[in-house]
Amino acid sequence: QVQLVESGGGLVQTGGSRRLSCAVSGRTVSSTTMAWFRQAPGKEREFVAAIRRYGCGTDYGDAVKGRFTMSRVNGENTVSLQMNSLKPEATADYYCAATSTGLLSTVQLVTGYNAWGQGTQVTVSS
């Protein structure tokens, strides 16, 4: 069974940085399309970033382009999300997601993923 466990959330000042991690068990991340989504209270879950399986590409949501970086962690079955220049709008629960298919048409959609972590909360002070 696939398990995803997020960590690294917390309180960050506006303009600061934070690194989130997602530890994966039951599946090798190199052969898996991995993604980060976020959800603020009362809002829809929003696509943040994804790495397609076998290194076929990295995608970012428009709101985080140029400021967030998603990567696979060397030597660990883990992916990370480096968040820089954080804004109050980034306050949300951040979720790690995975799929073995990684279809081009669904890589940025919640419905494109069949495994989810429980989330880690990020709060950006304002």
Short mmCIF file of N, CA, C and O in Angstrom, two decimals:
data_model
loop_
_atom_site.label_atom_id
_atom_site.label_comp_id
_atom_site.label_asym_id
_atom_site.label_seq_id
_atom_site.Cartn_x
_atom_site.Cartn_y
_atom_site.Cartn_z
N GLN A 1 0.83 -1.17 0.00
CA GLN A 1 0.00 0.00 0.00
C GLN A 1 0.89 1.25 0.00
O GLN A 1 1.93 1.27 0.64
N VAL A 2 0.45 2.25 -0.73
CA VAL A 2 1.20 3.49 -0.86
C VAL A 2 0.85 4.41 0.29
O VAL A 2 -0.33 4.63 0.60
N GLN A 3 1.88 4.98 0.91
CA GLN A 3 1.69 5.96 1.97
C GLN A 3 2.54 7.19 1.69
O GLN A 3 3.70 7.08 1.31
N LEU A 4 1.94 8.35 1.89
CA LEU A 4 2.62 9.62 1.70
C LEU A 4 2.54 10.40 3.01
O LEU A 4 1.45 10.54 3.57
N VAL A 5 3.68 10.89 3.49
CA VAL A 5 3.72 11.62 4.74
C VAL A 5 4.43 12.94 4.53
O VAL A 5 5.63 12.97 4.26
N GLU A 6 3.68 14.04 4.67
CA GLU A 6 4.25 15.37 4.52
C GLU A 6 4.85 15.86 5.83
O GLU A 6 4.40 15.48 6.91
N SER A 7 5.83 16.73 5.72
CA SER A 7 6.43 17.36 6.89
C SER A 7 7.03 18.69 6.47
O SER A 7 7.21 18.96 5.28
N GLY A 8 7.35 19.52 7.45
CA GLY A 8 8.04 20.77 7.19
C GLY A 8 7.19 22.01 7.29
O GLY A 8 7.71 23.12 7.16
N GLY A 9 5.90 21.87 7.52
CA GLY A 9 5.04 23.03 7.64
C GLY A 9 5.30 23.80 8.91
O GLY A 9 5.97 23.33 9.83
N GLY A 10 4.77 25.01 8.95
CA GLY A 10 4.94 25.86 10.12
C GLY A 10 4.64 27.30 9.80
O GLY A 10 4.07 27.63 8.76
N LEU A 11 5.05 28.18 10.70
CA LEU A 11 4.82 29.61 10.58
C LEU A 11 6.03 30.26 9.90
O LEU A 11 7.17 30.05 10.32
N VAL A 12 5.76 31.07 8.87
CA VAL A 12 6.80 31.73 8.10
C VAL A 12 6.43 33.20 7.94
O VAL A 12 5.26 33.53 7.73
N GLN A 13 7.41 34.07 8.01
CA GLN A 13 7.17 35.48 7.77
C GLN A 13 7.07 35.76 6.28
O GLN A 13 7.66 35.06 5.45
N THR A 14 6.30 36.78 5.92
CA THR A 14 6.21 37.21 4.54
C THR A 14 7.60 37.47 3.97
O THR A 14 8.42 38.14 4.59
N GLY A 15 7.87 36.90 2.79
CA GLY A 15 9.17 37.03 2.17
C GLY A 15 10.16 35.96 2.56
O GLY A 15 11.24 35.87 1.96
N GLY A 16 9.80 35.13 3.52
CA GLY A 16 10.68 34.07 3.98
C GLY A 16 10.59 32.82 3.13
O GLY A 16 9.89 32.78 2.11
N SER A 17 11.28 31.77 3.58
CA SER A 17 11.36 30.51 2.85
C SER A 17 11.01 29.34 3.76
O SER A 17 11.17 29.41 4.98
N ARG A 18 10.57 28.26 3.14
CA ARG A 18 10.22 27.04 3.86
C ARG A 18 10.38 25.87 2.92
O ARG A 18 10.08 25.98 1.73
N ARG A 19 10.82 24.74 3.44
CA ARG A 19 10.99 23.54 2.64
C ARG A 19 10.08 22.44 3.18
O ARG A 19 10.20 22.06 4.35
N LEU A 20 9.20 21.94 2.34
CA LEU A 20 8.33 20.83 2.68
C LEU A 20 8.89 19.54 2.10
O LEU A 20 9.54 19.54 1.06
N SER A 21 8.63 18.43 2.78
CA SER A 21 9.06 17.12 2.31
C SER A 21 7.88 16.16 2.29
O SER A 21 6.95 16.29 3.09
N CYS A 22 7.93 15.21 1.38
CA CYS A 22 6.94 14.15 1.30
C CYS A 22 7.67 12.82 1.20
O CYS A 22 8.31 12.54 0.19
N ALA A 23 7.59 12.03 2.26
CA ALA A 23 8.21 10.72 2.28
C ALA A 23 7.23 9.68 1.75
O ALA A 23 6.07 9.64 2.17
N VAL A 24 7.70 8.84 0.84
CA VAL A 24 6.85 7.89 0.14
C VAL A 24 7.25 6.47 0.49
O VAL A 24 8.44 6.13 0.50
N SER A 25 6.29 5.63 0.79
CA SER A 25 6.51 4.21 0.98
C SER A 25 5.56 3.42 0.10
O SER A 25 4.45 3.88 -0.19
N GLY A 26 5.99 2.25 -0.35
CA GLY A 26 5.17 1.41 -1.20
C GLY A 26 5.26 1.72 -2.68
O GLY A 26 4.60 1.05 -3.49
N ARG A 27 6.06 2.70 -3.04
CA ARG A 27 6.22 3.09 -4.44
C ARG A 27 7.53 3.86 -4.58
O ARG A 27 7.89 4.63 -3.69
N THR A 28 8.23 3.67 -5.69
CA THR A 28 9.47 4.38 -5.96
C THR A 28 9.15 5.69 -6.65
O THR A 28 8.49 5.71 -7.69
N VAL A 29 9.63 6.79 -6.10
CA VAL A 29 9.24 8.10 -6.62
C VAL A 29 9.75 8.35 -8.03
O VAL A 29 9.14 9.11 -8.79
N SER A 30 10.86 7.73 -8.42
CA SER A 30 11.41 7.96 -9.75
C SER A 30 10.49 7.45 -10.85
O SER A 30 10.54 7.95 -11.97
N SER A 31 9.67 6.47 -10.54
CA SER A 31 8.74 5.91 -11.51
C SER A 31 7.31 6.39 -11.26
O SER A 31 6.36 5.80 -11.80
N THR A 32 7.18 7.45 -10.48
CA THR A 32 5.87 7.95 -10.07
C THR A 32 5.77 9.43 -10.35
O THR A 32 6.72 10.18 -10.13
N THR A 33 4.65 9.85 -10.87
CA THR A 33 4.37 11.27 -10.99
C THR A 33 3.92 11.80 -9.64
O THR A 33 2.96 11.31 -9.06
N MET A 34 4.65 12.78 -9.12
CA MET A 34 4.40 13.34 -7.81
C MET A 34 3.96 14.79 -7.94
O MET A 34 4.40 15.50 -8.84
N ALA A 35 3.12 15.22 -7.01
CA ALA A 35 2.60 16.58 -7.07
C ALA A 35 2.39 17.15 -5.68
O ALA A 35 2.27 16.41 -4.70
N TRP A 36 2.35 18.46 -5.62
CA TRP A 36 1.92 19.19 -4.44
C TRP A 36 0.68 20.01 -4.79
O TRP A 36 0.63 20.67 -5.83
N PHE A 37 -0.31 19.94 -3.91
CA PHE A 37 -1.49 20.78 -3.98
C PHE A 37 -1.62 21.53 -2.66
O PHE A 37 -1.05 21.13 -1.65
N ARG A 38 -2.39 22.60 -2.67
CA ARG A 38 -2.66 23.31 -1.43
C ARG A 38 -4.13 23.69 -1.37
O ARG A 38 -4.79 23.85 -2.39
N GLN A 39 -4.62 23.85 -0.15
CA GLN A 39 -6.02 24.18 0.04
C GLN A 39 -6.16 25.10 1.25
O GLN A 39 -5.80 24.73 2.36
N ALA A 40 -6.70 26.28 1.00
CA ALA A 40 -7.01 27.22 2.05
C ALA A 40 -8.45 26.99 2.51
O ALA A 40 -9.27 26.47 1.76
N PRO A 41 -8.78 27.39 3.75
CA PRO A 41 -10.15 27.19 4.24
C PRO A 41 -11.19 27.79 3.33
O PRO A 41 -11.09 28.94 2.92
N GLY A 42 -12.20 27.00 2.98
CA GLY A 42 -13.29 27.48 2.15
C GLY A 42 -12.97 27.57 0.67
O GLY A 42 -13.82 28.05 -0.10
N LYS A 43 -11.79 27.13 0.25
CA LYS A 43 -11.41 27.22 -1.14
C LYS A 43 -11.14 25.84 -1.74
O LYS A 43 -10.94 24.87 -1.01
N GLU A 44 -11.13 25.79 -3.06
CA GLU A 44 -10.84 24.55 -3.75
C GLU A 44 -9.36 24.20 -3.63
O GLU A 44 -8.50 25.07 -3.47
N ARG A 45 -9.08 22.91 -3.71
CA ARG A 45 -7.70 22.47 -3.70
C ARG A 45 -7.01 22.95 -4.98
O ARG A 45 -7.52 22.76 -6.09
N GLU A 46 -5.84 23.55 -4.84
CA GLU A 46 -5.15 24.24 -5.92
C GLU A 46 -3.84 23.53 -6.27
O GLU A 46 -3.05 23.18 -5.39
N PHE A 47 -3.59 23.37 -7.55
CA PHE A 47 -2.34 22.78 -8.02
C PHE A 47 -1.17 23.70 -7.74
O PHE A 47 -1.23 24.90 -8.02
N VAL A 48 -0.08 23.14 -7.22
CA VAL A 48 1.12 23.91 -6.91
C VAL A 48 2.28 23.51 -7.82
O VAL A 48 2.88 24.35 -8.48
N ALA A 49 2.60 22.22 -7.85
CA ALA A 49 3.75 21.75 -8.62
C ALA A 49 3.65 20.25 -8.83
O ALA A 49 2.98 19.55 -8.08
N ALA A 50 4.32 19.76 -9.87
CA ALA A 50 4.37 18.33 -10.13
C ALA A 50 5.65 17.97 -10.86
O ALA A 50 6.20 18.77 -11.63
N ILE A 51 6.14 16.77 -10.59
CA ILE A 51 7.25 16.16 -11.34
C ILE A 51 6.71 14.91 -12.00
O ILE A 51 6.25 14.00 -11.32
N ARG A 52 6.78 14.88 -13.31
CA ARG A 52 6.29 13.72 -14.04
C ARG A 52 7.24 12.54 -13.89
O ARG A 52 8.44 12.72 -13.71
N ARG A 53 6.70 11.35 -13.95
CA ARG A 53 7.48 10.14 -13.78
C ARG A 53 8.62 10.07 -14.79
O ARG A 53 8.51 10.57 -15.91
N TYR A 54 9.71 9.44 -14.36
CA TYR A 54 10.90 9.23 -15.19
C TYR A 54 11.53 10.55 -15.66
O TYR A 54 12.19 10.59 -16.69
N GLY A 55 11.35 11.60 -14.91
CA GLY A 55 11.97 12.87 -15.23
C GLY A 55 11.50 13.50 -16.52
O GLY A 55 12.27 14.19 -17.20
N CYS A 56 10.24 13.33 -16.83
CA CYS A 56 9.71 13.83 -18.09
C CYS A 56 9.30 15.30 -18.06
O CYS A 56 8.84 15.81 -19.07
N GLY A 57 9.45 15.94 -16.91
CA GLY A 57 9.14 17.36 -16.85
C GLY A 57 8.61 17.79 -15.49
O GLY A 57 8.15 16.97 -14.70
N THR A 58 8.70 19.08 -15.25
CA THR A 58 8.21 19.68 -14.02
C THR A 58 7.23 20.79 -14.37
O THR A 58 7.49 21.59 -15.27
N ASP A 59 6.12 20.84 -13.66
CA ASP A 59 5.08 21.83 -13.90
C ASP A 59 4.84 22.63 -12.62
O ASP A 59 4.96 22.10 -11.51
N TYR A 60 4.45 23.89 -12.79
CA TYR A 60 4.14 24.75 -11.66
C TYR A 60 2.86 25.52 -11.92
O TYR A 60 2.58 25.92 -13.06
N GLY A 61 2.11 25.74 -10.86
CA GLY A 61 0.96 26.60 -10.97
C GLY A 61 1.38 28.05 -11.18
O GLY A 61 2.46 28.47 -10.76
N ASP A 62 0.52 28.82 -11.85
CA ASP A 62 0.87 30.19 -12.17
C ASP A 62 1.19 31.03 -10.94
O ASP A 62 2.04 31.92 -10.99
N ALA A 63 0.54 30.75 -9.83
CA ALA A 63 0.72 31.55 -8.62
C ALA A 63 2.08 31.37 -7.97
O ALA A 63 2.48 32.22 -7.17
N VAL A 64 2.80 30.30 -8.30
CA VAL A 64 4.06 30.02 -7.62
C VAL A 64 5.25 29.97 -8.56
O VAL A 64 6.39 29.78 -8.09
N LYS A 65 5.06 30.16 -9.84
CA LYS A 65 6.16 30.10 -10.80
C LYS A 65 7.23 31.12 -10.45
O LYS A 65 6.95 32.27 -10.17
N GLY A 66 8.48 30.65 -10.48
CA GLY A 66 9.61 31.51 -10.18
C GLY A 66 9.94 31.61 -8.71
O GLY A 66 11.00 32.15 -8.36
N ARG A 67 9.08 31.11 -7.83
CA ARG A 67 9.30 31.20 -6.39
C ARG A 67 9.38 29.85 -5.70
O ARG A 67 10.05 29.72 -4.68
N PHE A 68 8.68 28.84 -6.23
CA PHE A 68 8.68 27.50 -5.65
C PHE A 68 9.45 26.56 -6.57
O PHE A 68 9.43 26.71 -7.79
N THR A 69 10.11 25.57 -5.97
CA THR A 69 10.84 24.56 -6.72
C THR A 69 10.55 23.18 -6.15
O THR A 69 10.75 22.95 -4.96
N MET A 70 10.07 22.28 -6.99
CA MET A 70 9.84 20.91 -6.58
C MET A 70 10.95 20.03 -7.12
O MET A 70 11.40 20.21 -8.25
N SER A 71 11.40 19.06 -6.31
CA SER A 71 12.47 18.18 -6.73
C SER A 71 12.40 16.85 -6.00
O SER A 71 11.77 16.74 -4.94
N ARG A 72 13.05 15.84 -6.57
CA ARG A 72 13.24 14.57 -5.88
C ARG A 72 14.52 14.66 -5.07
O ARG A 72 15.51 15.23 -5.51
N VAL A 73 14.50 14.11 -3.87
CA VAL A 73 15.63 14.18 -2.97
C VAL A 73 16.57 13.01 -3.22
O VAL A 73 16.16 11.85 -3.15
N ASN A 74 17.83 13.30 -3.51
CA ASN A 74 18.81 12.26 -3.78
C ASN A 74 19.01 11.36 -2.57
O ASN A 74 19.15 11.84 -1.44
N GLY A 75 18.99 10.05 -2.80
CA GLY A 75 19.25 9.08 -1.74
C GLY A 75 18.06 8.79 -0.85
O GLY A 75 18.19 8.02 0.09
N GLU A 76 16.93 9.40 -1.13
CA GLU A 76 15.73 9.19 -0.33
C GLU A 76 14.53 8.99 -1.25
O GLU A 76 14.47 9.55 -2.33
N ASN A 77 13.58 8.21 -0.80
CA ASN A 77 12.33 8.04 -1.53
C ASN A 77 11.39 9.18 -1.14
O ASN A 77 10.33 8.97 -0.53
N THR A 78 11.81 10.38 -1.51
CA THR A 78 11.19 11.60 -1.00
C THR A 78 11.18 12.67 -2.08
O THR A 78 12.08 12.74 -2.91
N VAL A 79 10.16 13.51 -2.06
CA VAL A 79 10.14 14.71 -2.87
C VAL A 79 10.03 15.91 -1.95
O VAL A 79 9.54 15.80 -0.83
N SER A 80 10.49 17.05 -2.43
CA SER A 80 10.47 18.26 -1.63
C SER A 80 9.84 19.40 -2.40
O SER A 80 9.70 19.37 -3.62
N LEU A 81 9.44 20.42 -1.66
CA LEU A 81 8.94 21.66 -2.24
C LEU A 81 9.63 22.80 -1.52
O LEU A 81 9.36 23.06 -0.35
N GLN A 82 10.54 23.46 -2.23
CA GLN A 82 11.23 24.62 -1.68
C GLN A 82 10.41 25.86 -2.01
O GLN A 82 10.18 26.17 -3.18
N MET A 83 9.97 26.56 -0.99
CA MET A 83 9.11 27.72 -1.15
C MET A 83 9.88 28.98 -0.75
O MET A 83 10.31 29.10 0.40
N ASN A 84 10.05 29.88 -1.69
CA ASN A 84 10.77 31.13 -1.45
C ASN A 84 9.85 32.31 -1.69
O ASN A 84 8.83 32.20 -2.36
N SER A 85 10.24 33.45 -1.15
CA SER A 85 9.48 34.70 -1.32
C SER A 85 8.01 34.50 -1.00
O SER A 85 7.13 34.88 -1.76
N LEU A 86 7.75 33.92 0.15
CA LEU A 86 6.39 33.54 0.51
C LEU A 86 5.50 34.76 0.76
O LEU A 86 5.93 35.75 1.35
N LYS A 87 4.27 34.64 0.31
CA LYS A 87 3.25 35.66 0.46
C LYS A 87 2.14 35.14 1.37
O LYS A 87 1.97 33.93 1.50
N PRO A 88 1.37 36.03 1.99
CA PRO A 88 0.25 35.57 2.83
C PRO A 88 -0.73 34.67 2.09
O PRO A 88 -1.34 33.79 2.71
N GLU A 89 -0.87 34.85 0.78
CA GLU A 89 -1.77 34.03 -0.01
C GLU A 89 -1.35 32.56 -0.04
O GLU A 89 -2.14 31.70 -0.44
N ALA A 90 -0.12 32.27 0.35
CA ALA A 90 0.37 30.89 0.38
C ALA A 90 -0.08 30.13 1.62
O ALA A 90 0.20 28.94 1.74
N THR A 91 -0.74 30.80 2.55
CA THR A 91 -1.24 30.14 3.75
C THR A 91 -2.27 29.10 3.37
O THR A 91 -3.30 29.41 2.77
N ALA A 92 -2.00 27.84 3.72
CA ALA A 92 -2.87 26.74 3.31
C ALA A 92 -2.35 25.44 3.90
O ALA A 92 -1.24 25.38 4.43
N ASP A 93 -3.16 24.40 3.78
CA ASP A 93 -2.69 23.05 4.01
C ASP A 93 -2.09 22.54 2.71
O ASP A 93 -2.73 22.62 1.65
N TYR A 94 -0.89 22.01 2.77
CA TYR A 94 -0.20 21.52 1.59
C TYR A 94 -0.22 20.00 1.58
O TYR A 94 0.15 19.35 2.57
N TYR A 95 -0.63 19.43 0.45
CA TYR A 95 -0.80 17.99 0.31
C TYR A 95 0.12 17.42 -0.76
O TYR A 95 0.28 18.01 -1.83
N CYS A 96 0.69 16.29 -0.47
CA CYS A 96 1.47 15.53 -1.43
C CYS A 96 0.56 14.51 -2.11
O CYS A 96 -0.32 13.93 -1.46
N ALA A 97 0.74 14.31 -3.40
CA ALA A 97 -0.09 13.39 -4.16
C ALA A 97 0.77 12.58 -5.13
O ALA A 97 1.85 13.02 -5.53
N ALA A 98 0.27 11.41 -5.51
CA ALA A 98 1.03 10.52 -6.39
C ALA A 98 0.10 9.76 -7.32
O ALA A 98 -1.05 9.47 -6.98
N THR A 99 0.64 9.43 -8.49
CA THR A 99 -0.05 8.56 -9.44
C THR A 99 0.98 7.81 -10.26
O THR A 99 2.05 8.34 -10.56
N SER A 100 0.67 6.59 -10.64
CA SER A 100 1.56 5.79 -11.45
C SER A 100 1.38 6.06 -12.94
O SER A 100 2.19 5.58 -13.74
N THR A 101 0.37 6.80 -13.32
CA THR A 101 0.07 7.04 -14.72
C THR A 101 0.67 8.35 -15.23
O THR A 101 1.37 8.37 -16.25
N GLY A 102 0.42 9.44 -14.54
CA GLY A 102 0.99 10.72 -14.93
C GLY A 102 0.53 11.19 -16.30
O GLY A 102 1.34 11.66 -17.11
N LEU A 103 -0.75 11.10 -16.56
CA LEU A 103 -1.29 11.52 -17.85
C LEU A 103 -1.10 13.01 -18.04
O LEU A 103 -1.35 13.81 -17.13
N LEU A 104 -0.68 13.41 -19.23
CA LEU A 104 -0.43 14.80 -19.54
C LEU A 104 -1.66 15.67 -19.30
O LEU A 104 -1.56 16.80 -18.82
N SER A 105 -2.83 15.15 -19.61
CA SER A 105 -4.05 15.92 -19.52
C SER A 105 -4.55 16.11 -18.09
O SER A 105 -5.42 16.95 -17.85
N THR A 106 -4.02 15.34 -17.14
CA THR A 106 -4.54 15.39 -15.78
C THR A 106 -3.47 15.69 -14.73
O THR A 106 -3.76 15.64 -13.54
N VAL A 107 -2.26 16.02 -15.13
CA VAL A 107 -1.16 16.20 -14.19
C VAL A 107 -1.42 17.36 -13.22
O VAL A 107 -0.89 17.36 -12.11
N GLN A 108 -2.21 18.33 -13.61
CA GLN A 108 -2.51 19.47 -12.76
C GLN A 108 -3.88 19.38 -12.10
O GLN A 108 -4.33 20.36 -11.49
N LEU A 109 -4.53 18.24 -12.18
CA LEU A 109 -5.88 18.08 -11.66
C LEU A 109 -5.89 17.15 -10.45
O LEU A 109 -5.20 16.14 -10.41
N VAL A 110 -6.72 17.48 -9.47
CA VAL A 110 -6.90 16.64 -8.30
C VAL A 110 -7.31 15.23 -8.70
O VAL A 110 -6.84 14.24 -8.13
N THR A 111 -8.17 15.13 -9.70
CA THR A 111 -8.67 13.84 -10.15
C THR A 111 -7.62 12.99 -10.83
O THR A 111 -7.86 11.81 -11.10
N GLY A 112 -6.45 13.55 -11.12
CA GLY A 112 -5.39 12.81 -11.76
C GLY A 112 -4.55 11.98 -10.81
O GLY A 112 -3.66 11.25 -11.26
N TYR A 113 -4.82 12.06 -9.51
CA TYR A 113 -4.00 11.39 -8.50
C TYR A 113 -4.83 10.45 -7.64
O TYR A 113 -5.97 10.76 -7.30
N ASN A 114 -4.24 9.32 -7.31
CA ASN A 114 -4.95 8.30 -6.55
C ASN A 114 -4.34 7.99 -5.18
O ASN A 114 -4.78 7.06 -4.50
N ALA A 115 -3.33 8.74 -4.78
CA ALA A 115 -2.74 8.60 -3.46
C ALA A 115 -2.46 9.98 -2.89
O ALA A 115 -1.89 10.82 -3.59
N TRP A 116 -2.83 10.19 -1.64
CA TRP A 116 -2.69 11.50 -1.00
C TRP A 116 -2.16 11.37 0.41
O TRP A 116 -2.48 10.41 1.12
N GLY A 117 -1.36 12.35 0.82
CA GLY A 117 -0.96 12.44 2.21
C GLY A 117 -2.00 13.18 3.02
O GLY A 117 -3.02 13.63 2.50
N GLN A 118 -1.75 13.30 4.31
CA GLN A 118 -2.69 13.95 5.21
C GLN A 118 -2.53 15.47 5.27
O GLN A 118 -3.39 16.15 5.82
N GLY A 119 -1.45 15.99 4.71
CA GLY A 119 -1.25 17.42 4.64
C GLY A 119 -0.36 17.96 5.73
O GLY A 119 -0.21 17.38 6.80
N THR A 120 0.24 19.11 5.46
CA THR A 120 1.02 19.85 6.43
C THR A 120 0.67 21.32 6.29
O THR A 120 0.56 21.84 5.18
N GLN A 121 0.47 21.99 7.40
CA GLN A 121 -0.03 23.36 7.38
C GLN A 121 1.11 24.36 7.28
O GLN A 121 2.10 24.27 8.01
N VAL A 122 0.93 25.33 6.38
CA VAL A 122 1.87 26.44 6.23
C VAL A 122 1.11 27.73 6.47
O VAL A 122 0.07 27.98 5.85
N THR A 123 1.61 28.55 7.37
CA THR A 123 1.01 29.85 7.65
C THR A 123 2.05 30.93 7.40
O THR A 123 3.14 30.90 7.97
N VAL A 124 1.70 31.88 6.55
CA VAL A 124 2.58 33.00 6.23
C VAL A 124 2.02 34.24 6.93
O VAL A 124 0.89 34.66 6.64
N SER A 125 2.77 34.81 7.82
CA SER A 125 2.31 35.94 8.61
C SER A 125 2.19 37.19 7.76
O SER A 125 2.93 37.38 6.79
N SER A 126 1.27 38.06 8.15
CA SER A 126 1.05 39.31 7.45
C SER A 126 0.72 40.41 8.44
O SER A 126 0.50 40.15 9.63
#
